Coordinates of C-alpha atoms and ligand atoms in Angstrom, one line a residue:
M1 CA 15.9 -33.7 36.5
D2 CA 12.7 -31.6 36.7
G3 CA 11.4 -33.6 33.8
I4 CA 11.8 -36.8 35.6
V5 CA 10.1 -35.8 38.9
Q6 CA 7.5 -33.9 37.0
K7 CA 6.6 -37.0 35.2
A8 CA 6.2 -39.2 38.3
F9 CA 3.9 -36.4 39.5
E10 CA 1.7 -36.9 36.5
Q11 CA 1.7 -40.6 36.8
A12 CA 0.7 -40.3 40.3
F13 CA -2.0 -37.8 39.6
P14 CA -3.1 -37.9 35.8
G15 CA -4.5 -34.9 34.3
E16 CA -3.1 -32.4 36.5
D17 CA -0.3 -29.8 35.4
F18 CA 3.0 -30.0 37.3
S19 CA 5.2 -28.1 34.8
F20 CA 6.0 -25.7 38.1
V21 CA 7.6 -28.6 39.7
R22 CA 11.4 -28.0 40.3
V23 CA 14.2 -29.9 41.7
L24 CA 16.9 -28.5 43.6
P25 CA 20.2 -29.4 44.8
A26 CA 20.3 -31.0 48.1
T27 CA 21.0 -28.4 50.8
D28 CA 23.1 -31.2 52.7
A29 CA 24.7 -34.0 51.1
K30 CA 23.8 -36.6 53.6
F31 CA 20.1 -36.3 52.5
G32 CA 21.0 -37.2 48.9
D33 CA 22.0 -35.5 45.5
F34 CA 18.7 -33.4 45.1
Q35 CA 15.5 -32.5 46.8
C36 CA 11.8 -31.4 45.6
N37 CA 9.9 -29.5 48.1
D38 CA 6.5 -29.3 45.7
A39 CA 4.5 -31.6 47.2
L40 CA 3.8 -29.3 50.1
K41 CA 2.6 -26.7 47.4
L42 CA 0.1 -29.2 46.1
A43 CA -1.7 -30.4 49.1
K44 CA -4.5 -27.9 48.8
R45 CA -4.9 -28.5 45.1
L46 CA -4.9 -32.2 45.5
K47 CA -6.6 -32.5 48.6
L48 CA -4.3 -34.6 50.1
P49 CA -1.5 -34.2 53.0
P50 CA 1.9 -33.4 51.5
R51 CA 3.5 -36.5 52.7
A52 CA 0.9 -38.8 51.1
I53 CA 1.5 -37.0 47.7
A54 CA 5.3 -37.3 47.9
E55 CA 5.1 -41.1 48.9
K56 CA 2.9 -41.6 45.9
V57 CA 5.4 -39.9 43.7
A58 CA 8.4 -41.6 45.4
A59 CA 7.1 -44.8 44.4
L60 CA 6.8 -44.0 40.9
L61 CA 10.3 -42.3 40.6
P62 CA 13.1 -44.1 38.6
I63 CA 15.6 -43.0 41.1
Q64 CA 16.0 -43.5 44.9
A65 CA 13.6 -41.2 46.7
E66 CA 12.9 -40.8 50.3
V67 CA 10.2 -38.7 52.1
A68 CA 11.3 -36.7 55.0
G69 CA 9.9 -34.2 57.3
P70 CA 6.3 -32.8 56.2
G71 CA 6.6 -34.0 52.6
F72 CA 9.9 -33.2 51.2
L73 CA 11.2 -35.6 48.5
N74 CA 15.0 -36.4 48.9
L75 CA 16.6 -37.9 45.8
T76 CA 19.7 -39.8 45.3
V77 CA 20.8 -40.8 41.8
T78 CA 22.6 -44.2 41.6
P79 CA 25.7 -44.8 39.5
E80 CA 23.6 -47.5 37.3
W81 CA 20.9 -44.7 36.7
L82 CA 23.3 -42.3 35.7
G83 CA 25.2 -44.6 33.5
S84 CA 22.1 -45.6 31.8
R85 CA 21.1 -41.8 31.3
L86 CA 24.7 -41.0 29.9
A87 CA 24.4 -43.9 27.4
A88 CA 21.1 -42.7 26.2
L89 CA 22.6 -39.2 25.7
E90 CA 25.5 -40.5 24.0
S91 CA 23.6 -42.8 21.5
D92 CA 21.2 -39.7 20.4
A93 CA 22.5 -38.1 17.3
N94 CA 20.9 -34.9 18.6
L95 CA 22.3 -35.2 21.9
G96 CA 19.3 -35.3 23.8
I97 CA 18.0 -31.9 22.2
A98 CA 14.3 -32.6 21.7
R99 CA 12.9 -31.9 18.4
Q100 CA 10.3 -29.9 19.5
G101 CA 9.9 -27.4 16.7
E102 CA 9.3 -30.2 14.2
G103 CA 6.7 -29.0 11.7
K104 CA 6.9 -25.0 12.9
T105 CA 8.6 -22.4 11.0
V106 CA 10.4 -19.4 12.7
V107 CA 11.5 -16.5 10.8
I108 CA 14.6 -14.8 12.3
D109 CA 15.4 -11.0 11.3
Y110 CA 19.0 -10.4 12.2
S111 CA 22.2 -8.6 11.5
S112 CA 20.1 -6.1 8.9
P113 CA 22.7 -3.6 8.3
N114 CA 22.2 -0.5 6.4
A115 CA 23.4 -0.8 2.8
A116 CA 26.1 1.2 1.4
K117 CA 27.7 1.5 4.5
Q118 CA 30.6 -0.7 6.0
M119 CA 29.8 -3.1 8.8
H120 CA 31.3 -1.7 12.0
I121 CA 31.8 -3.5 15.3
G122 CA 28.3 -2.0 16.5
H123 CA 26.9 -4.8 14.1
I124 CA 28.6 -7.7 15.8
R125 CA 25.8 -8.2 18.2
S126 CA 23.0 -8.5 16.0
T127 CA 24.7 -10.8 13.6
V128 CA 26.3 -13.0 16.3
I129 CA 23.3 -13.1 18.8
G130 CA 20.8 -13.6 15.8
S131 CA 22.8 -16.6 14.2
A132 CA 23.2 -18.4 17.4
I133 CA 19.3 -18.2 18.2
D134 CA 19.0 -19.2 14.3
R135 CA 21.3 -22.3 15.1
I136 CA 19.6 -23.1 18.3
F137 CA 16.2 -23.1 16.8
R138 CA 17.3 -25.3 14.0
A139 CA 18.9 -27.8 16.4
L140 CA 15.2 -27.9 18.0
G141 CA 13.6 -28.9 14.7
Y142 CA 12.2 -25.6 13.7
R143 CA 12.2 -24.8 10.0
V144 CA 14.1 -21.4 10.2
V145 CA 14.0 -18.7 7.7
A146 CA 17.0 -16.6 8.5
D147 CA 16.1 -13.1 6.8
N148 CA 18.5 -10.3 6.6
H149 CA 16.1 -7.3 6.5
L150 CA 18.8 -4.8 5.0
G151 CA 18.2 -0.9 5.2
D152 CA 18.1 -0.6 1.5
W153 CA 15.8 2.2 0.8
G154 CA 15.2 5.8 1.9
T155 CA 16.6 9.3 1.4
Q156 CA 20.2 8.2 1.6
F157 CA 20.1 6.8 -1.8
G158 CA 19.1 10.3 -3.5
I159 CA 22.6 11.5 -1.7
L160 CA 24.3 8.6 -2.8
I161 CA 23.1 8.8 -6.4
K162 CA 24.1 12.4 -6.7
G163 CA 27.2 11.8 -4.8
Y164 CA 28.2 8.6 -7.2
R165 CA 27.9 10.7 -10.3
E166 CA 29.5 13.9 -9.3
C167 CA 31.8 13.1 -6.2
L168 CA 33.7 10.0 -7.4
T169 CA 36.5 9.4 -9.8
D170 CA 36.1 7.2 -12.9
E171 CA 38.3 4.8 -11.5
E172 CA 36.4 4.8 -8.1
R173 CA 32.9 4.3 -10.1
E174 CA 34.4 1.5 -11.7
N175 CA 35.9 -0.4 -8.9
L176 CA 32.9 0.5 -6.8
S177 CA 33.2 -0.8 -3.3
V178 CA 31.1 -0.2 0.0
A179 CA 34.1 2.0 1.2
N180 CA 33.7 4.1 -2.0
L181 CA 30.0 4.3 -1.4
E182 CA 30.6 5.4 2.0
K183 CA 33.1 8.2 0.8
C184 CA 30.8 9.5 -1.7
Y185 CA 27.7 9.7 0.7
V186 CA 30.0 11.7 3.1
L187 CA 31.0 14.3 0.5
S188 CA 27.5 14.3 -1.0
A189 CA 25.6 14.7 2.3
A190 CA 28.5 17.6 3.2
R191 CA 27.7 19.4 -0.2
A192 CA 24.0 18.9 0.7
K193 CA 24.5 20.8 3.8
E194 CA 26.2 23.9 2.2
S195 CA 24.1 24.3 -0.8
E196 CA 20.3 24.1 -1.4
E197 CA 21.0 23.5 -5.1
W198 CA 22.8 20.3 -4.4
K199 CA 20.2 19.3 -1.9
S200 CA 17.1 19.6 -3.8
S201 CA 19.2 17.8 -6.8
C202 CA 19.5 14.9 -4.4
R203 CA 16.1 14.9 -3.7
E204 CA 15.2 14.9 -7.3
E205 CA 17.4 11.7 -7.7
L206 CA 15.5 10.1 -4.9
V207 CA 12.0 11.0 -6.5
R208 CA 13.5 9.7 -9.8
L209 CA 14.4 6.5 -7.9
Q210 CA 11.1 6.1 -6.2
Q211 CA 9.6 6.7 -9.5
G212 CA 11.2 3.6 -11.0
D213 CA 13.7 5.6 -13.3
A214 CA 15.7 3.0 -15.1
A215 CA 19.1 4.4 -14.6
N216 CA 18.7 5.3 -11.0
M217 CA 17.2 1.7 -10.3
E218 CA 20.3 0.5 -11.9
L219 CA 22.5 2.3 -9.9
W220 CA 20.6 1.3 -6.6
K221 CA 20.7 -2.2 -7.7
R222 CA 24.4 -1.9 -8.1
F223 CA 24.8 -0.5 -4.6
I224 CA 22.9 -3.1 -3.1
D225 CA 24.6 -5.8 -4.7
I226 CA 27.8 -4.4 -3.9
S227 CA 26.9 -4.0 -0.2
I228 CA 25.5 -7.8 0.0
G229 CA 28.8 -8.8 -1.3
E230 CA 30.8 -6.9 1.2
F231 CA 28.4 -8.2 3.9
E232 CA 28.5 -11.7 2.7
R233 CA 32.5 -11.4 3.1
M234 CA 32.0 -10.7 6.8
Y235 CA 29.4 -13.4 7.3
R236 CA 31.4 -16.1 5.9
K237 CA 34.1 -15.1 8.4
L238 CA 31.7 -15.2 11.1
G239 CA 30.0 -18.4 9.6
V240 CA 26.8 -16.8 9.2
K241 CA 24.3 -17.6 6.4
F242 CA 21.0 -15.9 5.4
D243 CA 18.2 -17.8 3.5
T244 CA 16.9 -14.5 2.0
Y245 CA 18.1 -10.9 2.0
R246 CA 14.7 -9.1 1.8
G247 CA 15.4 -5.4 2.5
E248 CA 13.0 -2.7 3.2
S249 CA 12.5 -1.9 -0.4
Y250 CA 10.9 -5.5 -1.0
Y251 CA 7.8 -4.1 1.2
N252 CA 7.4 -0.8 -0.9
A253 CA 4.6 -2.4 -2.9
I254 CA 2.8 -3.7 0.0
M255 CA 2.7 -0.6 2.2
P256 CA 0.1 1.4 0.5
G257 CA -2.3 -1.6 1.1
V258 CA -1.4 -1.9 4.7
V259 CA -2.2 1.6 5.2
D260 CA -5.5 1.2 3.6
R261 CA -6.3 -1.4 5.8
L262 CA -5.4 0.4 8.9
I263 CA -7.9 3.4 7.7
E264 CA -10.5 0.7 7.0
L265 CA -10.1 -0.7 10.6
G266 CA -10.4 2.6 12.0
L267 CA -6.8 2.3 13.5
A268 CA -5.4 5.1 11.6
K269 CA -6.3 8.9 11.4
E270 CA -4.9 12.1 10.0
S271 CA -3.2 14.5 12.2
E272 CA -1.6 17.3 11.1
G273 CA -1.5 15.8 7.6
A274 CA 0.2 12.8 8.6
L275 CA -1.6 9.5 9.1
I276 CA -1.0 8.1 12.6
V277 CA -2.0 5.3 14.9
D278 CA -2.8 6.7 18.4
L279 CA -1.5 4.2 21.1
N280 CA -1.5 6.6 24.0
D281 CA -4.2 4.2 25.7
E282 CA -1.5 1.7 25.7
G283 CA 1.2 3.8 26.9
L284 CA 2.8 3.6 23.6
G285 CA 2.5 7.2 22.4
V286 CA 1.9 7.8 18.6
A287 CA 3.1 5.8 15.6
I288 CA 3.3 7.7 12.1
V289 CA 2.3 5.3 9.5
R290 CA 2.4 7.9 6.7
K291 CA 4.3 11.2 6.9
S292 CA 3.0 14.4 5.9
D293 CA 4.8 14.3 2.4
G294 CA 3.1 11.1 1.6
G295 CA 6.1 8.9 2.4
Y296 CA 6.0 5.6 4.7
N297 CA 8.3 4.8 7.4
Y298 CA 9.9 2.2 9.4
T299 CA 6.5 1.2 11.1
T300 CA 4.5 0.8 8.0
S301 CA 7.5 -1.1 6.2
D302 CA 7.7 -3.4 9.5
L303 CA 3.8 -4.1 9.2
A304 CA 4.1 -4.8 5.5
C305 CA 6.8 -7.1 6.3
V306 CA 4.7 -9.0 8.9
K307 CA 2.0 -9.4 6.3
S308 CA 4.5 -10.8 3.7
R309 CA 6.1 -13.1 6.1
V310 CA 2.8 -14.6 7.5
E311 CA 1.4 -15.0 4.0
E312 CA 4.6 -16.7 2.6
Y313 CA 6.0 -18.7 5.6
A314 CA 3.0 -19.0 8.0
P315 CA 5.5 -18.8 10.9
E316 CA 4.7 -19.6 14.4
R317 CA 7.0 -16.9 15.4
I318 CA 9.2 -14.1 14.2
I319 CA 12.0 -13.0 16.1
Y320 CA 13.6 -9.7 15.7
V321 CA 17.3 -9.0 16.9
T322 CA 18.0 -5.2 17.3
D323 CA 19.5 -2.9 19.7
D324 CA 17.4 -1.9 22.7
R325 CA 16.9 1.7 21.3
Q326 CA 14.4 0.3 19.0
Q327 CA 12.1 -1.1 21.9
L328 CA 9.4 1.4 21.5
H329 CA 9.3 1.1 17.8
F330 CA 8.7 -2.6 18.2
R331 CA 6.2 -2.4 20.9
Q332 CA 4.1 -0.1 18.8
F333 CA 4.3 -2.1 15.5
F334 CA 3.4 -5.4 17.5
D335 CA 0.6 -3.8 19.1
I336 CA -0.7 -2.6 15.5
A337 CA -0.2 -5.8 14.0
A338 CA -2.3 -7.6 16.8
K339 CA -4.8 -5.1 16.3
M340 CA -4.9 -5.6 12.5
G341 CA -5.3 -9.4 13.3
Y342 CA -1.9 -10.8 13.0
T343 CA -2.5 -12.8 16.3
G344 CA -1.8 -16.2 15.3
V345 CA 2.1 -15.4 14.9
K346 CA 4.2 -14.6 17.9
L347 CA 6.4 -11.5 17.5
V348 CA 9.4 -11.3 19.7
H349 CA 11.9 -8.7 20.1
V350 CA 15.2 -9.6 21.5
P351 CA 16.9 -6.3 22.4
F352 CA 20.6 -6.0 23.1
G353 CA 22.6 -3.5 24.9
L354 CA 25.3 -1.4 23.4
M355 CA 28.5 -2.4 22.8
S356 CA 31.6 -0.4 24.0
Y357 CA 35.4 -1.0 22.6
Q358 CA 38.0 -1.3 25.5
G359 CA 36.2 1.1 27.9
K360 CA 35.1 3.5 25.4
A361 CA 31.8 4.4 23.8
I362 CA 31.7 3.6 20.0
S363 CA 30.8 6.7 18.3
T364 CA 31.3 8.4 14.8
R365 CA 32.2 11.6 16.2
E366 CA 35.1 10.2 18.5
G367 CA 36.4 8.5 15.3
N368 CA 36.5 5.1 16.8
L369 CA 34.0 3.5 14.7
I370 CA 36.1 0.4 14.3
K371 CA 35.3 -1.5 11.1
L372 CA 34.0 -5.2 11.7
D373 CA 36.6 -6.3 9.2
D374 CA 39.6 -4.6 11.1
L375 CA 38.4 -6.0 14.4
L376 CA 38.3 -9.5 12.9
S377 CA 41.5 -9.0 11.3
E378 CA 43.0 -7.9 14.4
A379 CA 41.7 -10.9 16.4
V380 CA 43.6 -13.2 13.8
R381 CA 46.6 -11.2 14.0
R382 CA 46.6 -11.5 17.9
C383 CA 45.8 -15.3 17.6
L384 CA 48.4 -15.9 15.0
A385 CA 51.1 -14.2 17.2
T386 CA 50.1 -16.4 20.2
L387 CA 50.2 -19.6 17.9
E388 CA 53.6 -18.9 16.6
E389 CA 54.9 -18.5 19.9
R390 CA 53.8 -22.2 20.4
G391 CA 55.2 -23.0 17.1
N392 CA 51.9 -23.5 15.5
A393 CA 51.4 -20.8 13.2
S394 CA 48.4 -21.8 11.2
E395 CA 46.2 -18.9 9.6
K396 CA 43.0 -21.2 9.5
L397 CA 43.3 -22.1 13.3
A398 CA 44.1 -18.4 13.9
E399 CA 40.8 -17.4 12.4
E400 CA 38.7 -20.2 14.2
I401 CA 40.3 -19.1 17.7
G402 CA 39.9 -15.2 16.7
Y403 CA 36.4 -15.3 15.4
G404 CA 35.5 -17.7 18.0
A405 CA 36.8 -15.2 20.7
V406 CA 35.0 -12.1 19.2
K407 CA 31.7 -14.2 19.2
Y408 CA 32.1 -15.9 22.5
A409 CA 32.9 -12.3 23.9
D410 CA 29.5 -11.3 23.0
L411 CA 27.3 -14.6 23.7
S412 CA 28.7 -14.9 27.1
H413 CA 26.8 -12.1 28.1
D414 CA 23.1 -11.7 28.7
P415 CA 21.8 -9.8 25.5
A416 CA 20.2 -7.4 27.4
T417 CA 23.1 -5.9 29.0
A418 CA 25.5 -3.4 27.7
I419 CA 29.0 -5.1 27.2
D420 CA 32.5 -3.9 26.8
F421 CA 34.7 -5.5 24.2
N422 CA 38.3 -6.1 25.7
W423 CA 41.0 -8.0 24.0
D424 CA 42.6 -9.5 27.2
K425 CA 39.3 -10.6 28.3
A426 CA 38.3 -12.0 25.0
L427 CA 41.5 -13.9 24.2
A428 CA 42.1 -15.1 27.9
L429 CA 43.0 -18.5 28.2
D430 CA 42.0 -18.9 31.8
G431 CA 38.8 -17.3 32.0
N432 CA 35.2 -17.3 30.5
S433 CA 36.4 -16.9 27.1
G434 CA 36.0 -18.6 23.6
P435 CA 39.7 -19.6 23.5
Y436 CA 39.3 -21.2 27.0
L437 CA 36.3 -23.5 25.7
Q438 CA 38.4 -24.2 22.6
Y439 CA 41.4 -25.4 24.4
A440 CA 39.2 -27.5 26.7
Y441 CA 37.9 -29.3 23.6
A442 CA 41.3 -29.7 21.9
R443 CA 42.7 -31.2 25.2
V444 CA 40.0 -33.8 25.4
C445 CA 40.6 -34.5 21.8
S446 CA 44.3 -35.2 22.4
L447 CA 43.6 -37.2 25.5
L448 CA 41.2 -39.5 23.3
E449 CA 44.0 -39.8 20.8
K450 CA 46.5 -40.6 23.3
A451 CA 44.2 -43.3 24.7
E452 CA 43.7 -45.0 21.2
T453 CA 41.6 -47.8 22.4
L454 CA 38.3 -47.3 24.2
D455 CA 36.2 -50.4 25.0
E456 CA 32.6 -49.4 24.3
S457 CA 31.2 -52.4 25.9
A458 CA 32.6 -51.2 29.3
G459 CA 29.7 -48.7 30.0
F460 CA 29.8 -45.8 32.2
A461 CA 30.5 -46.1 35.8
V462 CA 30.2 -43.0 37.9
E463 CA 31.7 -43.4 41.3
S464 CA 33.6 -40.5 42.4
P465 CA 31.8 -37.2 43.4
F466 CA 33.9 -35.3 40.5
E467 CA 32.5 -37.9 38.1
K468 CA 28.8 -37.6 39.4
Q469 CA 28.8 -33.8 39.0
L470 CA 30.2 -33.8 35.5
A471 CA 27.7 -36.8 34.7
L472 CA 24.6 -34.8 36.2
Q473 CA 26.1 -31.7 34.4
L474 CA 26.1 -33.4 30.9
L475 CA 22.6 -34.7 31.3
K476 CA 21.4 -31.0 31.7
F477 CA 22.5 -30.1 28.1
P478 CA 19.4 -30.7 26.3
S479 CA 17.5 -28.5 28.8
A480 CA 20.2 -25.9 28.6
V481 CA 19.5 -25.6 25.1
V482 CA 15.8 -25.5 25.3
R483 CA 16.1 -22.9 28.0
A484 CA 18.4 -20.8 25.7
A485 CA 15.7 -20.9 23.1
E486 CA 12.8 -20.1 25.5
V487 CA 14.5 -16.8 26.6
Y488 CA 16.3 -16.1 23.6
K489 CA 19.2 -16.1 25.2
P490 CA 22.5 -17.8 23.9
S491 CA 24.2 -16.9 27.0
V492 CA 22.3 -19.6 28.8
L493 CA 24.3 -22.2 26.7
A494 CA 27.4 -20.4 26.9
D495 CA 27.2 -20.2 30.7
F496 CA 26.3 -24.0 30.7
L497 CA 29.3 -24.8 28.5
Y498 CA 31.7 -22.8 30.9
Q499 CA 30.5 -24.6 33.8
T500 CA 30.9 -27.9 32.1
C501 CA 34.2 -27.1 31.4
Q502 CA 34.9 -26.1 35.2
L503 CA 33.6 -29.4 36.4
Y504 CA 35.5 -31.3 33.5
S505 CA 38.4 -29.6 34.7
S506 CA 38.1 -30.7 38.4
F507 CA 37.2 -34.1 37.2
Y508 CA 40.2 -34.2 35.2
Q509 CA 42.5 -33.1 37.8
N510 CA 41.3 -35.4 40.5
S511 CA 40.7 -38.7 38.4
P512 CA 43.5 -40.4 36.7
I513 CA 42.5 -41.8 33.5
L514 CA 45.3 -43.3 31.3
K515 CA 46.8 -44.9 34.3
S516 CA 43.7 -46.3 35.6
E517 CA 42.8 -50.1 35.5
A518 CA 41.2 -51.1 32.3
Q519 CA 37.5 -50.7 33.6
V520 CA 37.9 -47.4 35.4
R521 CA 40.0 -46.3 32.5
N522 CA 37.3 -47.0 29.9
A523 CA 34.5 -45.4 31.9
R524 CA 36.4 -42.4 32.4
L525 CA 37.4 -42.2 28.7
R526 CA 33.8 -42.5 28.1
L527 CA 32.8 -39.7 30.4
C528 CA 35.5 -37.7 28.5
R529 CA 34.3 -38.3 25.1
L530 CA 30.8 -37.5 25.9
F531 CA 32.0 -34.2 27.4
G532 CA 33.9 -33.4 24.1
R533 CA 30.7 -34.2 22.0
V534 CA 28.6 -31.9 24.4
L535 CA 31.1 -29.0 24.2
C536 CA 31.6 -29.4 20.5
K537 CA 28.0 -29.3 19.8
G538 CA 27.3 -26.5 22.2
L539 CA 29.9 -24.3 20.5
D540 CA 28.5 -25.0 17.1
L541 CA 25.3 -24.0 18.2
L542 CA 27.0 -20.7 19.3
G543 CA 28.5 -20.6 15.9
I544 CA 32.0 -21.1 17.3
A545 CA 34.4 -23.6 15.8
A546 CA 35.8 -26.6 17.7
P547 CA 39.4 -27.4 16.3
S548 CA 40.3 -30.6 17.6
H549 CA 44.1 -29.6 17.7
I550 CA 45.4 -26.0 18.8
Ligands
LIG1 N1 18.1 -1.7 9.5 C1 18.0 -1.7 10.9 C2 19.1 -1.0 11.7 O1 20.1 -1.0 11.1 C3 17.4 -3.2 11.4 C4 16.3 -3.7 11.0 C5 15.9 -4.6 12.2 N2 14.4 -5.5 11.4 C6 13.5 -4.9 11.3 N3 12.5 -5.6 10.6 N4 13.0 -3.8 11.7 O2 19.0 -0.7 12.8

């Protein structure tokens, strides 16, 4: 609706920017469906009385518009107008979502777990939020490079290599898994704490690895391959796919050049043996780009990574999805990147809050570091039990509902907030949950199946207030997708879908469908079908399956 009114303003006063113009729901239904009060704000700019502005715009609007009071626009949509808009939405394969990213590339850096460790429930957020942003940007026509920035380099590999050689049995070494790697890390790290000798031997292994020693490189490569294999098992369950797994190690060779450039530009300076970039003037403290032992760190690696991505993909933007404890890191390195001249690329950090589990903080020490695999299995187990009660025990369905519930439990919240994962809430059939949306979809599918016939020539006829509200909501789908992308919050889309289901449910409860006479029956069925399509597409953008039978 905003767009329609903005367009009329633009036609009335060419050359002016009206992107701020907003349409609000009417305060009183007797004045119409919507109102727009922005003509009043424009009087000064356009040097015209607000009523004159509103009248000019009203004449150009494709919907019924009346000017009231000092220059309010009262807008009423007719059933014909709604019908034609719904038909346009229905006939568009992309359901009205503007391909505004066509020709543009965006790199999305998400999930990015550390290698040689099992994924735990703390990894859900980056994976699920990142994947939804990925899907939304693809729907908008962007070329998306989904990049898993694995933590695949660092001191832990010295400890791991030493542990692999000395803490594992032959059998464990042969059947190496991420669980075994985690175990050998824990054992080796504990030994390093007790013995100086062990510690220095870990360090030697690390140095050998850094110098490219063949045996250590081979082991390291094996650790990474095993880790990726294990991560991919999770990603398959979650329906997440990466275009590339460029871990931190990929940027090793680029870092020295980046540091030289920082020195050359006068951005980096020596301080107590280390090389730092002083960002105190920006209120961002100090970023170390080379440690006193000559090693590089996270900031250096991310700067090298920007350079590499810009050169390889020429992206319009790079989106990083990580927890909010990394905010300072991103602010620092975005600032340095801009000073290095990477100004043509928009760098965006999407920070998310911590997740607790059933009201308890997740912490290694408390021993409640639940493995992602276990959480997903538990979700399937619970859904299977419910489906069995209903006499419909299908493993595939239980996976679709279980994984959908886990994802939606996260995606329905603003990423910026901390969330608590709670089974009852995630699986509730009557609240704002994944299963609730999936059931709504399955129900509309079975209604359409039952109806069997639908006369396509009948057209939409939006008569009752319930139909009207649902119709107006469905028309907002494209802008909900755009908005979700603009603010990097899949929750905007989740909220929209939940509201849509609620409006559908009121419409469904108050409007007989199958028993109505042919024309009304057809018109209502078509509205139901369009609702189903919007819901299915919306769920798909969130990475949630939409089974047609539950
Ligand atoms: N591996 C990091 C972690 O586990 C996240 C990496 C995010 N991406 C980046 N380019 N810094 O916290």
